[in-house]
Tab-separated table of C-alpha atoms and ligand atoms in Angstrom:
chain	number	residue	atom	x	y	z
O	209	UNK	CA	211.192	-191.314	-141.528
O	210	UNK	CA	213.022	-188.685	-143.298
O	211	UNK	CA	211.846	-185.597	-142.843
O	212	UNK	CA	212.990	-183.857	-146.258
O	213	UNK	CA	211.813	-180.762	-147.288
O	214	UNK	CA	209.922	-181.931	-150.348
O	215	UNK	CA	208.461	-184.819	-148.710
O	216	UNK	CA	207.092	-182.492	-146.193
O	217	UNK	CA	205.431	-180.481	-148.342
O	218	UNK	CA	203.883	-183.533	-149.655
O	219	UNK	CA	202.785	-184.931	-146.327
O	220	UNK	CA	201.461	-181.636	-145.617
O	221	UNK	CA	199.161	-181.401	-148.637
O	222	UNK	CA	197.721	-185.163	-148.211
O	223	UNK	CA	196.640	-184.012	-144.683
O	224	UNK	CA	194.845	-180.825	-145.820
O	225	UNK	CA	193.330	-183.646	-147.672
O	226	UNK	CA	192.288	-185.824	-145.606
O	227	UNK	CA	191.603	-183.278	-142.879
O	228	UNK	CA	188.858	-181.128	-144.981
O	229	UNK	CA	187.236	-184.541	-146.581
O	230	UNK	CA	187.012	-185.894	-143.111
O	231	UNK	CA	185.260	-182.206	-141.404
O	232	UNK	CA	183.023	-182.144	-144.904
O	233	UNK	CA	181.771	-185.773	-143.739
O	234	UNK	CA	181.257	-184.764	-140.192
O	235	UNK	CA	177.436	-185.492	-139.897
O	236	UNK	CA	177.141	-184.336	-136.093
O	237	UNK	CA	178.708	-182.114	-133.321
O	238	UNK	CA	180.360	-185.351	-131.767
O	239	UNK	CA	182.300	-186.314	-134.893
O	240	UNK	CA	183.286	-182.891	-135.762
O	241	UNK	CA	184.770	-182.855	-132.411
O	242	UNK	CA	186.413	-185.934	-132.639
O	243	UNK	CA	187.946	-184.380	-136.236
O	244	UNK	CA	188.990	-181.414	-134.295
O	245	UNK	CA	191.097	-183.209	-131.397
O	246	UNK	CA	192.093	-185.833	-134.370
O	247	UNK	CA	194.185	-182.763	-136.275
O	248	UNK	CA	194.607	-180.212	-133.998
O	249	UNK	CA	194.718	-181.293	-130.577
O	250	UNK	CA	198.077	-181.606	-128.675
O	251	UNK	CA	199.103	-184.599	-130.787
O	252	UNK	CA	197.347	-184.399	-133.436
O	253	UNK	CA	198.323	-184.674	-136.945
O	254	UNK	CA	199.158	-180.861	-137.805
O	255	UNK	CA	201.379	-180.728	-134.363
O	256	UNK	CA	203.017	-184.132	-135.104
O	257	UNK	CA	204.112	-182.679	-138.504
O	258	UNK	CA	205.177	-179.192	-136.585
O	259	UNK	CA	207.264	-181.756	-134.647
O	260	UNK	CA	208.933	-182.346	-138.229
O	261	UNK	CA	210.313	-178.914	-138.193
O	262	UNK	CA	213.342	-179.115	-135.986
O	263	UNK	CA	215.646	-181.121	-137.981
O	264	UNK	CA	214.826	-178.938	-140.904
O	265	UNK	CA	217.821	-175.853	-142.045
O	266	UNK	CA	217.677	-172.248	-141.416
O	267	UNK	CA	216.943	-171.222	-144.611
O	268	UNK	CA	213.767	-174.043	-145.032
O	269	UNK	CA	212.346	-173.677	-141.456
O	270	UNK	CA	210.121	-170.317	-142.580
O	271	UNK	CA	208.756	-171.747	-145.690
O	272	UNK	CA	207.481	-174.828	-143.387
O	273	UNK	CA	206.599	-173.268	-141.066
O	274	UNK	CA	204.621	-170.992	-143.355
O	275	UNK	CA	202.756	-174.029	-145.234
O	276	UNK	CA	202.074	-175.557	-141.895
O	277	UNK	CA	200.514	-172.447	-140.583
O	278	UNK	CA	198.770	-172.027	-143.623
O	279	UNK	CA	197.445	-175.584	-142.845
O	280	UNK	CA	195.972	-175.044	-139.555
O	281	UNK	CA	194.437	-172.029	-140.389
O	282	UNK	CA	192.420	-173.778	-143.452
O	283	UNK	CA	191.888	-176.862	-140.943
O	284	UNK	CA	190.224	-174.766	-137.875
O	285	UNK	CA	188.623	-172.471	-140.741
O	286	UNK	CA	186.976	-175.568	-142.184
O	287	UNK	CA	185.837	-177.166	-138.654
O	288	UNK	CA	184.465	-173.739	-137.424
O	289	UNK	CA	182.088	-173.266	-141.059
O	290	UNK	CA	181.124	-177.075	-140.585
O	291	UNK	CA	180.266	-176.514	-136.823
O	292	UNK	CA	177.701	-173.341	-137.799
O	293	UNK	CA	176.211	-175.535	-140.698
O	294	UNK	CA	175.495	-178.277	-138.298
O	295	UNK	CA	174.151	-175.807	-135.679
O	296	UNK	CA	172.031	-174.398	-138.155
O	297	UNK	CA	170.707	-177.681	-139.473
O	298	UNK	CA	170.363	-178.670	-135.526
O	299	UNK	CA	167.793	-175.864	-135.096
O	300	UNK	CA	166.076	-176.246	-138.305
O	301	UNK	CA	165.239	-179.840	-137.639
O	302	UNK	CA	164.410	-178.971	-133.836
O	303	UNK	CA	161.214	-176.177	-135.406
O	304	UNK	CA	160.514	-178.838	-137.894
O	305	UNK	CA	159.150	-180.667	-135.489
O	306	UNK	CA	156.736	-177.746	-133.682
O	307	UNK	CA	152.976	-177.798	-135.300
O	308	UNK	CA	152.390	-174.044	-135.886
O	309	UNK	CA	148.360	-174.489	-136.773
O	310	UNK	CA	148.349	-175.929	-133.122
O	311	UNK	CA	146.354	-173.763	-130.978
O	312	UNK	CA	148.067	-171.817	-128.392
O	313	UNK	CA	148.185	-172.034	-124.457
O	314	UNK	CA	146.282	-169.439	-123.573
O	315	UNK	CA	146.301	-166.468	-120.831
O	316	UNK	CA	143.852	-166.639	-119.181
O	317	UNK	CA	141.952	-163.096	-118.056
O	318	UNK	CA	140.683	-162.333	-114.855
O	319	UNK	CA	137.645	-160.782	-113.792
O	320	UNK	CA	137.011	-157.922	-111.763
O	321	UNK	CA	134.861	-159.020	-108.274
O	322	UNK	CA	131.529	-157.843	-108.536
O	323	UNK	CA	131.609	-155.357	-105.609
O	324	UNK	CA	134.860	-154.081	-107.366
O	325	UNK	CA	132.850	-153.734	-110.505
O	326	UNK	CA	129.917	-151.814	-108.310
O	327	UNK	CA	132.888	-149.952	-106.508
O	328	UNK	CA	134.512	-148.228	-109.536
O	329	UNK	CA	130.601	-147.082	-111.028
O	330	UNK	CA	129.938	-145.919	-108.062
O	331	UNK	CA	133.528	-144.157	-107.936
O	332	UNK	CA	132.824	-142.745	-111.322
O	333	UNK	CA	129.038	-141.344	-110.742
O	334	UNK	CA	130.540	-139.658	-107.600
O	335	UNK	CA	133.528	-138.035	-109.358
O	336	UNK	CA	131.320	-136.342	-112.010
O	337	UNK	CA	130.013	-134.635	-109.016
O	338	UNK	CA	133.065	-133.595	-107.904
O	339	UNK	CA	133.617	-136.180	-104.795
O	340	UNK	CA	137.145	-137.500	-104.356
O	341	UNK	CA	138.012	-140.832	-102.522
O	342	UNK	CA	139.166	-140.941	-98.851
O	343	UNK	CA	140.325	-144.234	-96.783
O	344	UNK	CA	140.830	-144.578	-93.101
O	345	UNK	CA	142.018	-148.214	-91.313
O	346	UNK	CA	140.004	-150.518	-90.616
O	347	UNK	CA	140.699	-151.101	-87.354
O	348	UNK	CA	139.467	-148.084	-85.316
O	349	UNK	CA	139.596	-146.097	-81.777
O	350	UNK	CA	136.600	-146.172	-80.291
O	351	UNK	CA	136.401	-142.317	-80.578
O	352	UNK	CA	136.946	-142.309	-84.409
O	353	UNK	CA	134.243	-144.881	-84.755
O	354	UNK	CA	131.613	-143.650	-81.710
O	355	UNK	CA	132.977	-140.540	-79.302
O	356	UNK	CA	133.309	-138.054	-82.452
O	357	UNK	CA	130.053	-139.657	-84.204
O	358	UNK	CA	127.973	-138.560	-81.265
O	359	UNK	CA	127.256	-142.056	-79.853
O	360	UNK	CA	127.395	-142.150	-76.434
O	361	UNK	CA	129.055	-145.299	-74.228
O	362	UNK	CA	125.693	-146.542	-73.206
O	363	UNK	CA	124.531	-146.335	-77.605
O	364	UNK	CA	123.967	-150.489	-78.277
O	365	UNK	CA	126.673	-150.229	-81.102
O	366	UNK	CA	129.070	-150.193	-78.068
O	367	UNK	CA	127.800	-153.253	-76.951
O	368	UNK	CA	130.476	-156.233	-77.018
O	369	UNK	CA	127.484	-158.309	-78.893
O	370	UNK	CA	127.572	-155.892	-81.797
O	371	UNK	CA	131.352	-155.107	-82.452
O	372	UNK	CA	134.365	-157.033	-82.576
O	373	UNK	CA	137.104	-155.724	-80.027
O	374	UNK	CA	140.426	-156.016	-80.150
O	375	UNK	CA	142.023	-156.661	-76.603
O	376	UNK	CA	143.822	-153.224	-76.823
O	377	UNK	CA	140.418	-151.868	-76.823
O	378	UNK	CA	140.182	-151.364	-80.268
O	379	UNK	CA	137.953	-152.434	-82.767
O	380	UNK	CA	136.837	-153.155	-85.788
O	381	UNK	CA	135.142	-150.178	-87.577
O	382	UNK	CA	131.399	-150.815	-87.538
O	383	UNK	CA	130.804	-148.583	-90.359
O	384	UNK	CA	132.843	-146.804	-92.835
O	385	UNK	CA	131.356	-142.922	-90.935
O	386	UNK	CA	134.400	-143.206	-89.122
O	387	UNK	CA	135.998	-142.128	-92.320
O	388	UNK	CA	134.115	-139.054	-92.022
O	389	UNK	CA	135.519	-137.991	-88.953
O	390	UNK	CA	139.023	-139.004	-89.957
O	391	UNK	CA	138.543	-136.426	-93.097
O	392	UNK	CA	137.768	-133.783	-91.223
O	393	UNK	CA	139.941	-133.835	-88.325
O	394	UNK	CA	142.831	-133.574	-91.186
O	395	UNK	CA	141.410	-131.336	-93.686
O	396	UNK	CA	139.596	-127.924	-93.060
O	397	UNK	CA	136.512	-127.493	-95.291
O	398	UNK	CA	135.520	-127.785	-97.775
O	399	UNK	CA	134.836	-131.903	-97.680
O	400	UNK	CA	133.529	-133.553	-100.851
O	401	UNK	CA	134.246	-137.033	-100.445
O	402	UNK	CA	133.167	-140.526	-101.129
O	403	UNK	CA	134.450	-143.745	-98.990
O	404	UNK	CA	134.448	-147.419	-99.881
O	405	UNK	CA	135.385	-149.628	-97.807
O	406	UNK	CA	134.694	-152.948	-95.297
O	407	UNK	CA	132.819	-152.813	-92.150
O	408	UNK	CA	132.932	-155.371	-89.581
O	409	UNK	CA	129.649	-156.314	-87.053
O	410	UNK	CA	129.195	-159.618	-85.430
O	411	UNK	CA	126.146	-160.735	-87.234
O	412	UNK	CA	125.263	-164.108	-87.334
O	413	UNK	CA	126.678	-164.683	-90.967
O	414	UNK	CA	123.198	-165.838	-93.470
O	415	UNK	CA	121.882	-165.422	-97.173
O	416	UNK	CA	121.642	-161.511	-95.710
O	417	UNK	CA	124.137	-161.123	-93.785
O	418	UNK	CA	128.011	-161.007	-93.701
O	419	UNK	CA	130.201	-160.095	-90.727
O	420	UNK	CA	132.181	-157.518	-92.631
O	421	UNK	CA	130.681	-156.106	-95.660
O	422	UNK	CA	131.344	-152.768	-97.632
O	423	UNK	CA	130.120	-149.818	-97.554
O	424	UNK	CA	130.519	-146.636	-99.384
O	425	UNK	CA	130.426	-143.122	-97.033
O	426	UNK	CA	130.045	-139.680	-98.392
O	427	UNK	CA	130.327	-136.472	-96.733
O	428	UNK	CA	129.636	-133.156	-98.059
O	429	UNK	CA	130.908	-129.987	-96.249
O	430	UNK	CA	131.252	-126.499	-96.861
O	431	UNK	CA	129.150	-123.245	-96.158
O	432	UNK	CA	125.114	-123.711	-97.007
O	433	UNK	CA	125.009	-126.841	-97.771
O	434	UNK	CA	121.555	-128.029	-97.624
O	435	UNK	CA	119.541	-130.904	-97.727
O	436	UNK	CA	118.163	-129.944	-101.368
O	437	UNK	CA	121.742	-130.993	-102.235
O	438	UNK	CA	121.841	-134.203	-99.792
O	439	UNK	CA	118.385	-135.043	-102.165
O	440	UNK	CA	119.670	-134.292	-105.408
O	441	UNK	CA	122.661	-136.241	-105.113
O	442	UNK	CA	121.468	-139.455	-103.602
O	443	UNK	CA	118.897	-139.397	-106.085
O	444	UNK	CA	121.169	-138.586	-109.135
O	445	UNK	CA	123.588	-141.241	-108.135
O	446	UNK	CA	120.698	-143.993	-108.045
O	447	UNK	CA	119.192	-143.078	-111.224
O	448	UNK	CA	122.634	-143.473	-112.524
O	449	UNK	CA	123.235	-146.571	-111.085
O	450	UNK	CA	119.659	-148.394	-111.799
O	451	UNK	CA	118.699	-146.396	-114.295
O	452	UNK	CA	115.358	-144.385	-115.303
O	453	UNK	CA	112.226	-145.605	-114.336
O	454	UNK	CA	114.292	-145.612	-110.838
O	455	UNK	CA	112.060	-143.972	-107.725
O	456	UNK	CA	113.637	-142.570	-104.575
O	457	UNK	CA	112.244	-142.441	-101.142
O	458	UNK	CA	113.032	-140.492	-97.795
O	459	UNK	CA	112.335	-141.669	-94.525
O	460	UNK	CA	112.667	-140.404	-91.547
O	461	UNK	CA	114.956	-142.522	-89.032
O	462	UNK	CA	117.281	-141.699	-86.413
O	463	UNK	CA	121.603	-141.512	-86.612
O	464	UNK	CA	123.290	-139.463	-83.749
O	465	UNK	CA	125.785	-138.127	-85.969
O	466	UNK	CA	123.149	-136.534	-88.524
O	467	UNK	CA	119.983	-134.494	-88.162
O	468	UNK	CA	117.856	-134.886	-89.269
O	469	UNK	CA	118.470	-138.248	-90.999
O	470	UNK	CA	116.770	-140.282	-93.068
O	471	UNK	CA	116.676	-144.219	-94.721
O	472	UNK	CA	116.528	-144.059	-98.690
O	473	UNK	CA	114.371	-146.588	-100.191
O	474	UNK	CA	114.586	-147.426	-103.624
O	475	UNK	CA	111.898	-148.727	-105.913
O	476	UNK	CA	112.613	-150.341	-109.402
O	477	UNK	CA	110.108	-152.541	-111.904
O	478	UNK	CA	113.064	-153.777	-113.413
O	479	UNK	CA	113.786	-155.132	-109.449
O	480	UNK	CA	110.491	-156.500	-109.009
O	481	UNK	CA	108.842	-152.962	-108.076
O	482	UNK	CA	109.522	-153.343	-104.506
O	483	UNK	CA	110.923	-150.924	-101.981
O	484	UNK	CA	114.002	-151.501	-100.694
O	485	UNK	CA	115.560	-150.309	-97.921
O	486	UNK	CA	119.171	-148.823	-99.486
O	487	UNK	CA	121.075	-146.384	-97.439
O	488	UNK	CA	121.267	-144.032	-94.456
O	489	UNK	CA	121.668	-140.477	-94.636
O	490	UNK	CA	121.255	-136.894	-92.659
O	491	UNK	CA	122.590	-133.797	-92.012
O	492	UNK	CA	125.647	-133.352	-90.545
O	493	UNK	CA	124.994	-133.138	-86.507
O	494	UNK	CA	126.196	-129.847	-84.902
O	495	UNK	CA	127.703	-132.009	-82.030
O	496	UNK	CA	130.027	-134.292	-84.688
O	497	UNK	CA	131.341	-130.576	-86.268
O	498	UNK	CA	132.073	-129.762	-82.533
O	499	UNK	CA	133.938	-133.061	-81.612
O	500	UNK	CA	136.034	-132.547	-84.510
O	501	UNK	CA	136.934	-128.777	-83.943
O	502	UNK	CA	138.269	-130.014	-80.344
O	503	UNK	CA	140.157	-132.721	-81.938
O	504	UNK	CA	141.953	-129.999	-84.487
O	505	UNK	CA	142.647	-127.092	-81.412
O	506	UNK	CA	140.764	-124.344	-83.806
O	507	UNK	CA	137.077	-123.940	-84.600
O	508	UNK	CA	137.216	-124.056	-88.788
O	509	UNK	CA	134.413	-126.678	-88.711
O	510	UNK	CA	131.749	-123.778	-86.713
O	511	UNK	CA	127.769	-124.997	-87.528
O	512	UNK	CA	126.932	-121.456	-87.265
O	513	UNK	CA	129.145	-120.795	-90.685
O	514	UNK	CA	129.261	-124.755	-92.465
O	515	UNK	CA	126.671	-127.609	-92.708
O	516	UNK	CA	127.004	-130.839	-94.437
O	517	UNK	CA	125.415	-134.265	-95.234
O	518	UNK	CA	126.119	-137.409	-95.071
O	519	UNK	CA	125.495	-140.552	-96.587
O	520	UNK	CA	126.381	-144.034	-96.450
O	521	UNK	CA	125.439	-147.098	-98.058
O	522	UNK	CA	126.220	-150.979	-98.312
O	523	UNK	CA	127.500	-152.562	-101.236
O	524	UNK	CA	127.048	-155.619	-100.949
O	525	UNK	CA	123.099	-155.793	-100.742
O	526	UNK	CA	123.626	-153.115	-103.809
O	527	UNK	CA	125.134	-155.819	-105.838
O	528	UNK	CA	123.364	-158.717	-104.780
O	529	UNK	CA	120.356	-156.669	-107.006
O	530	UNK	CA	122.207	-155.276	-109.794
O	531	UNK	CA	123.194	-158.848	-110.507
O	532	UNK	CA	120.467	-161.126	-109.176
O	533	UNK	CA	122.369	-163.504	-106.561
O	534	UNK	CA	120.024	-164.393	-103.799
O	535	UNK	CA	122.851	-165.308	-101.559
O	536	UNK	CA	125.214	-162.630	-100.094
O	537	UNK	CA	127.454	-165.518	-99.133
O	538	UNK	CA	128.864	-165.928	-103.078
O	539	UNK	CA	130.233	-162.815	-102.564
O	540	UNK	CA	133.187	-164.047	-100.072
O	541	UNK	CA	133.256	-167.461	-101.210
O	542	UNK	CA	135.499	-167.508	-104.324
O	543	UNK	CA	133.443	-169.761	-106.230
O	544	UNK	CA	135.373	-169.559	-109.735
O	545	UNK	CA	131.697	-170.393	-111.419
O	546	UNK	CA	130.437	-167.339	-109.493
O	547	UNK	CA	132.961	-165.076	-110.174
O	548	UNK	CA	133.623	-165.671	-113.829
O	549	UNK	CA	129.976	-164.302	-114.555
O	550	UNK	CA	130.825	-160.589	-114.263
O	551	UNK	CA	133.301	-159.660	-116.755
O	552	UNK	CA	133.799	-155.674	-117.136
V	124	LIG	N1	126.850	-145.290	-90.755
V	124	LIG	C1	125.460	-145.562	-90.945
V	124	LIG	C2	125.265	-147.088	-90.967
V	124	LIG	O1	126.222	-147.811	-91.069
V	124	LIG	C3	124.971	-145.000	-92.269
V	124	LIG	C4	124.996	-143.506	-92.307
V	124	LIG	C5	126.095	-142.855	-92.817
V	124	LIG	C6	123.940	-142.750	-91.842
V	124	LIG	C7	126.136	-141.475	-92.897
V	124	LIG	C8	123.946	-141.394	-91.904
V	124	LIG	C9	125.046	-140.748	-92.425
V	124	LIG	O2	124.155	-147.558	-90.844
């Protein structure tokens, strides 16, 4: 085939034809492909044509090679516009198909645990009065937990029956007082502080009983601190927490670390009027003030110039009543019907 100028320029024309009525067909991504490889690719019709070029003059070469350019451009011009309009009508279709007055799959929201629930009122009562939150570990020395708190080795809380013990001779706190002595041994007075937290005992696990539970300690020390203020908190905090209509009771009972110490009962219609037995409580005992001042190597905790109460109380039995489950149990057994009751 001759490969004249003019008939060049022809040939070049009837494949701009053919190549832009062939893309504008194109109803996919595969045959636009196939169009692209088909006119541009390494022998494809425009580089066939380019082919053409060599055994044109000097003088005609540049105008060729001008109109062929000119081609390509309007050919990969053409197949990239196609290719977006076929993307675009890709998508379109694919959200055609999506139901928008379908309802949603839903997050879910959690729930707060009960105890947490009871944990952050509490929290919040105490705060108002000025108490801030201290934490200790949970597993102990036996002088955090007994020594400093005035119970001696032969006290029945020593007992291996009572207490779990770690082979290192550690143990599980018993109750969250240990706290107490923690506080002090770091921080001269004066002590304002509330404790949450578990405590561990083996008790024979029933509907009353858990082997670790929570408890919540406070501890109040500075100079004159009395037990008019030991009173008036305990009993503010309950009426907060139960509400009016809420009676207090003191009576006496025994703790070596306080003294004198007391039980607080509690007495509520809207919790069938009965007494219940809530909390222990006392003064702050000389002899726990003296353990600690040893511990520190100064004497800023002397009973002749600060006293102190303290209180502590368990949760669990707390919210057991506030939210009528009969069985301590639900509280550690993740029962998802249980726990979505309480909402915040
Ligand atoms: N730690 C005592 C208990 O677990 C409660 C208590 C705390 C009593 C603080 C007096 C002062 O029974």
């Amino acid at each position: 085939m001759e490969n004249q100028p003019a008939q060049l320029g022809v040939r070049i024309e009837s494949l701009r034809i053919e190549a832009l009525s062939a893309i504008a067909e194109a109803s996919d991504s595969g045959g636009l492909k196939e169009s692209r490889v088909r006119f541009l690719g390494k022998t494809g019709s425009v580089s066939l044509l380019s082919e053409g070029m060599r055994t044109l003059s000097k003088e005609e070469r540049p105008v060729m090679g001008k109109l062929l350019n000119d081609l390509r451009e309007a050919v990969t011009a053409a197949l990239d516009a196609k290719e977006s309009t076929l993307t675009a009508e890709a998508d379109a279709a694919a959200l055609a198909t999506i139901d928008t007055s379908l309802p949603g799959t839903g997050a879910e929201a959690g729930s707060l645990h009960p105890l947490s629930l009871l944990v952050d009122r509490a929290v919040q009562i105490f705060r108002r009065l000025g108490f801030a939150i201290a934490d200790g570990p949970d597993i102990e020395t036996e002088w955090h937990c007994f020594d400093a708190l005035n119970t001696p080795a032969d006290h029945p809380a020593r007992n291996e029956q009572d207490t779990f013990y770690l082979p290192d001779g550690r143990l599980l706190r018993t109750h969250t007082s240990s706290i107490q002595v923690r506080t002090m041994v770091a921080n001269p007075p004066p002590i304002r502080i509330i404790a949450p937290g578990s405590a561990y005992r083996r008790d024979e696990v029933d509907a009353t009983h858990l082997a670790q539970f929570t408890q919540m300690e406070g501890l109040y020390v500075a100079p004159g601190v009395s037990l008019a203020d030991l009173k008036g908190t305990i009993e503010f905090f309950f009426l907060e927490l139960f509400g009016p209509g809420t009676e207090i009771r003191f009576r006496p009972h025994f703790f070596p670390f306080t003294e004198p110490s007391y039980e607080i009962d509690l007495r509520t219609e809207a919790l069938d009027g009965k007494w219940m037995e809530l909390a222990g409580c006392g003064m702050v005992d000389p002899a726990v003030f003296e353990e600690v001042n040893a511990k520190r190597g100064d004497s800023v905790y002397d009973p002749e110039k600060v006293s102190g109460f303290a209180f502590g109380f368990g949760l669990d039995r707390l919210a057991m009543n506030l939210t009528g489950v009969s069985d301590i149990r639900m509280l550690t057994e993740n029962d998802l019907r249980f726990l979505s009751r309480f909402t915040a």
